[in-house]
Structures are given as C-alpha cells and as structure tokens.
C-alpha cells in the first residue's frame, strides 16, 4: 500500500503510476523491498506471540490437571476431576477413562458425562501414536474387525472417537477416550499433548 501511495503522490509524474526517472525506480524498489521485509517480520512476531499464548494456556491446563490430582482425597475423585477438566480444556464433548488389559476388557472408572448416558460403542477410532522420546505424536485411524464404524446416529452429527493408551512401563493398563464432533477434526497439537 505504501509503495502504491508513494508512487501515486510523490513520484513524477504525479497522480499516475508512471515513473519518469531511473532514480525514482530505485527508490520505489527499495521501498517495496523494505515493506515486504517488515511485513514478514511483523507476521513472524505475531505467530510467535500466538504460539506463546497457546503454550501459556497449555501450561495452565496442565497445572489445573495436576492440582486436581494433588488435591483429591481418592483416586476415583482425581480421575473424575481430570476427565471433566480434559473434556473442557481439550475441546471434547465427552471424555472417559477405561481400565483393562485390552479395549474389549476395559471397565469405565471415570466419565465426564454427568447424565449417565451409555458409553458409545467402540468402533472405528483414532489412537495417539507416540514415539519413545514423547517428541512427536500422530493420530492413527484404527478399524477394528468387530463393531460398528463411527459413533454417529441418524438423528445427530457424526462423532469422532479418540484414544490415548494409558501405560505403566511396557504394560497397557487402559485408555483415555475422547469424543467430539467429526466436523471438528483431529485434536490440535496442544490438545493432543494435554490428552
């Protein structure tokens, strides 16, 4: 914008986009270059600010989860508080913890749904695949041979089901399940880290 306004108002012939002098062309090119560089730097700074805000909110969420765990008198109370907090802060409609050696043998021990609604059938879902260093994680879609695909109903929007395996050492002891509208897509990086 500054490039065009400068050319229109201050470069001879005025009130046109023509340039009469070679010196003015150099000035215009430098103005354009400086404008592009400054715009890129401002954009990067804005991106850094947004990333810092997301990291701050993630740290606050993790603190609230650890406070729920530390202040609960019983393990069941802590799990109930954690699933409720995770549902709210990770943007999930519902979150629950199932304990058991396999998905088929899991028993629900905490559920963010207060209305006592039944757990949706475990069909197609995404599982969080983490590397050993916990550096990166990806959601991998699992299609079990048994069960109905998806968790949507004809009367409502389709739901996406996400699973984070709970491990103690090398042994699987259960899962953290999360449910959200399929249109919301997979959890963002910050939501996945929180889960």
Coordinates of C-alpha atoms in Angstrom, one line a residue, residues 68-163:
X68 CA -6.9 -31.7 40.6
X69 CA -4.8 -34.8 41.1
X70 CA -2.9 -33.4 44.1
X71 CA -6.0 -32.1 45.9
X72 CA -8.2 -35.1 45.5
X73 CA -8.5 -37.4 48.5
X74 CA -9.2 -40.6 46.5
X75 CA -8.0 -41.9 43.2
X76 CA -11.6 -42.1 41.8
X77 CA -12.2 -38.5 42.7
X78 CA -9.0 -37.5 41.0
X79 CA -9.8 -39.4 37.8
X80 CA -13.3 -37.9 37.7
X81 CA -11.9 -34.3 38.1
X82 CA -9.3 -35.0 35.4
X83 CA -11.7 -36.3 32.8
X84 CA -14.0 -33.3 33.4
X85 CA -11.1 -30.9 33.0
X86 CA -9.8 -32.6 29.9
X87 CA -13.2 -32.6 28.2
X88 CA -13.4 -28.8 28.8
X89 CA -9.8 -27.8 28.0
X90 CA -9.2 -30.2 25.1
X91 CA -12.4 -29.2 23.4
X92 CA -14.1 -32.6 23.7
X93 CA -17.8 -33.3 24.2
X94 CA -17.1 -36.3 26.4
X95 CA -14.0 -37.9 28.0
X96 CA -13.7 -41.1 30.0
X97 CA -11.1 -43.5 31.4
X98 CA -11.4 -47.2 30.9
X99 CA -9.1 -49.6 32.8
X100 CA -8.3 -53.1 31.5
X101 CA -5.7 -55.1 29.6
X102 CA -7.5 -54.7 26.3
X103 CA -10.1 -52.4 24.8
X104 CA -12.7 -55.2 25.0
X105 CA -12.0 -55.7 28.7
X106 CA -11.9 -52.1 29.8
X107 CA -14.2 -51.0 32.6
X108 CA -15.2 -47.3 32.8
X109 CA -13.9 -45.8 36.0
X110 CA -14.4 -42.1 35.3
X111 CA -16.7 -40.3 32.8
X112 CA -17.1 -36.6 32.2
X113 CA -20.8 -37.1 31.2
X114 CA -22.9 -36.3 34.3
X115 CA -26.2 -37.5 32.7
X116 CA -25.3 -41.2 32.9
X117 CA -25.5 -41.7 29.1
X118 CA -24.1 -45.0 28.0
X119 CA -20.6 -45.1 26.5
X120 CA -20.8 -45.2 22.7
X121 CA -19.8 -48.5 21.0
X122 CA -16.1 -48.7 20.3
X123 CA -15.7 -49.0 16.5
X124 CA -13.5 -47.0 14.3
X125 CA -11.4 -44.6 16.3
X126 CA -8.1 -42.8 16.2
X127 CA -5.3 -43.8 18.6
X128 CA -2.4 -41.5 19.6
X129 CA 0.9 -43.0 18.4
X130 CA 3.8 -41.5 20.4
X131 CA 7.5 -42.0 19.9
X132 CA 9.8 -43.1 22.7
X133 CA 11.0 -39.6 23.4
X134 CA 7.5 -38.1 23.5
X135 CA 8.7 -35.6 20.9
X136 CA 6.1 -36.2 18.3
X137 CA 2.7 -37.8 18.2
X138 CA 0.2 -38.6 15.4
X139 CA -3.3 -39.8 15.3
X140 CA -3.7 -43.2 13.6
X141 CA -7.1 -44.4 12.5
X142 CA -8.0 -47.9 13.7
X143 CA -10.7 -50.0 12.1
X144 CA -11.4 -52.9 14.4
X145 CA -12.9 -56.1 12.8
X146 CA -15.8 -56.0 15.3
X147 CA -18.2 -53.1 16.0
X148 CA -20.0 -50.5 14.0
X149 CA -18.0 -47.9 12.2
X150 CA -18.3 -44.5 13.6
X151 CA -20.3 -43.3 16.6
X152 CA -22.9 -41.0 14.9
X153 CA -26.6 -41.5 14.9
X154 CA -29.0 -40.8 12.1
X155 CA -30.6 -38.0 14.3
X156 CA -27.3 -36.3 15.1
X157 CA -23.9 -35.3 13.8
X158 CA -21.3 -38.0 13.4
X159 CA -18.8 -38.2 16.3
X160 CA -15.1 -38.9 16.1
X161 CA -13.6 -41.1 18.8
X162 CA -10.0 -40.7 20.1
X163 CA -8.0 -43.0 22.3

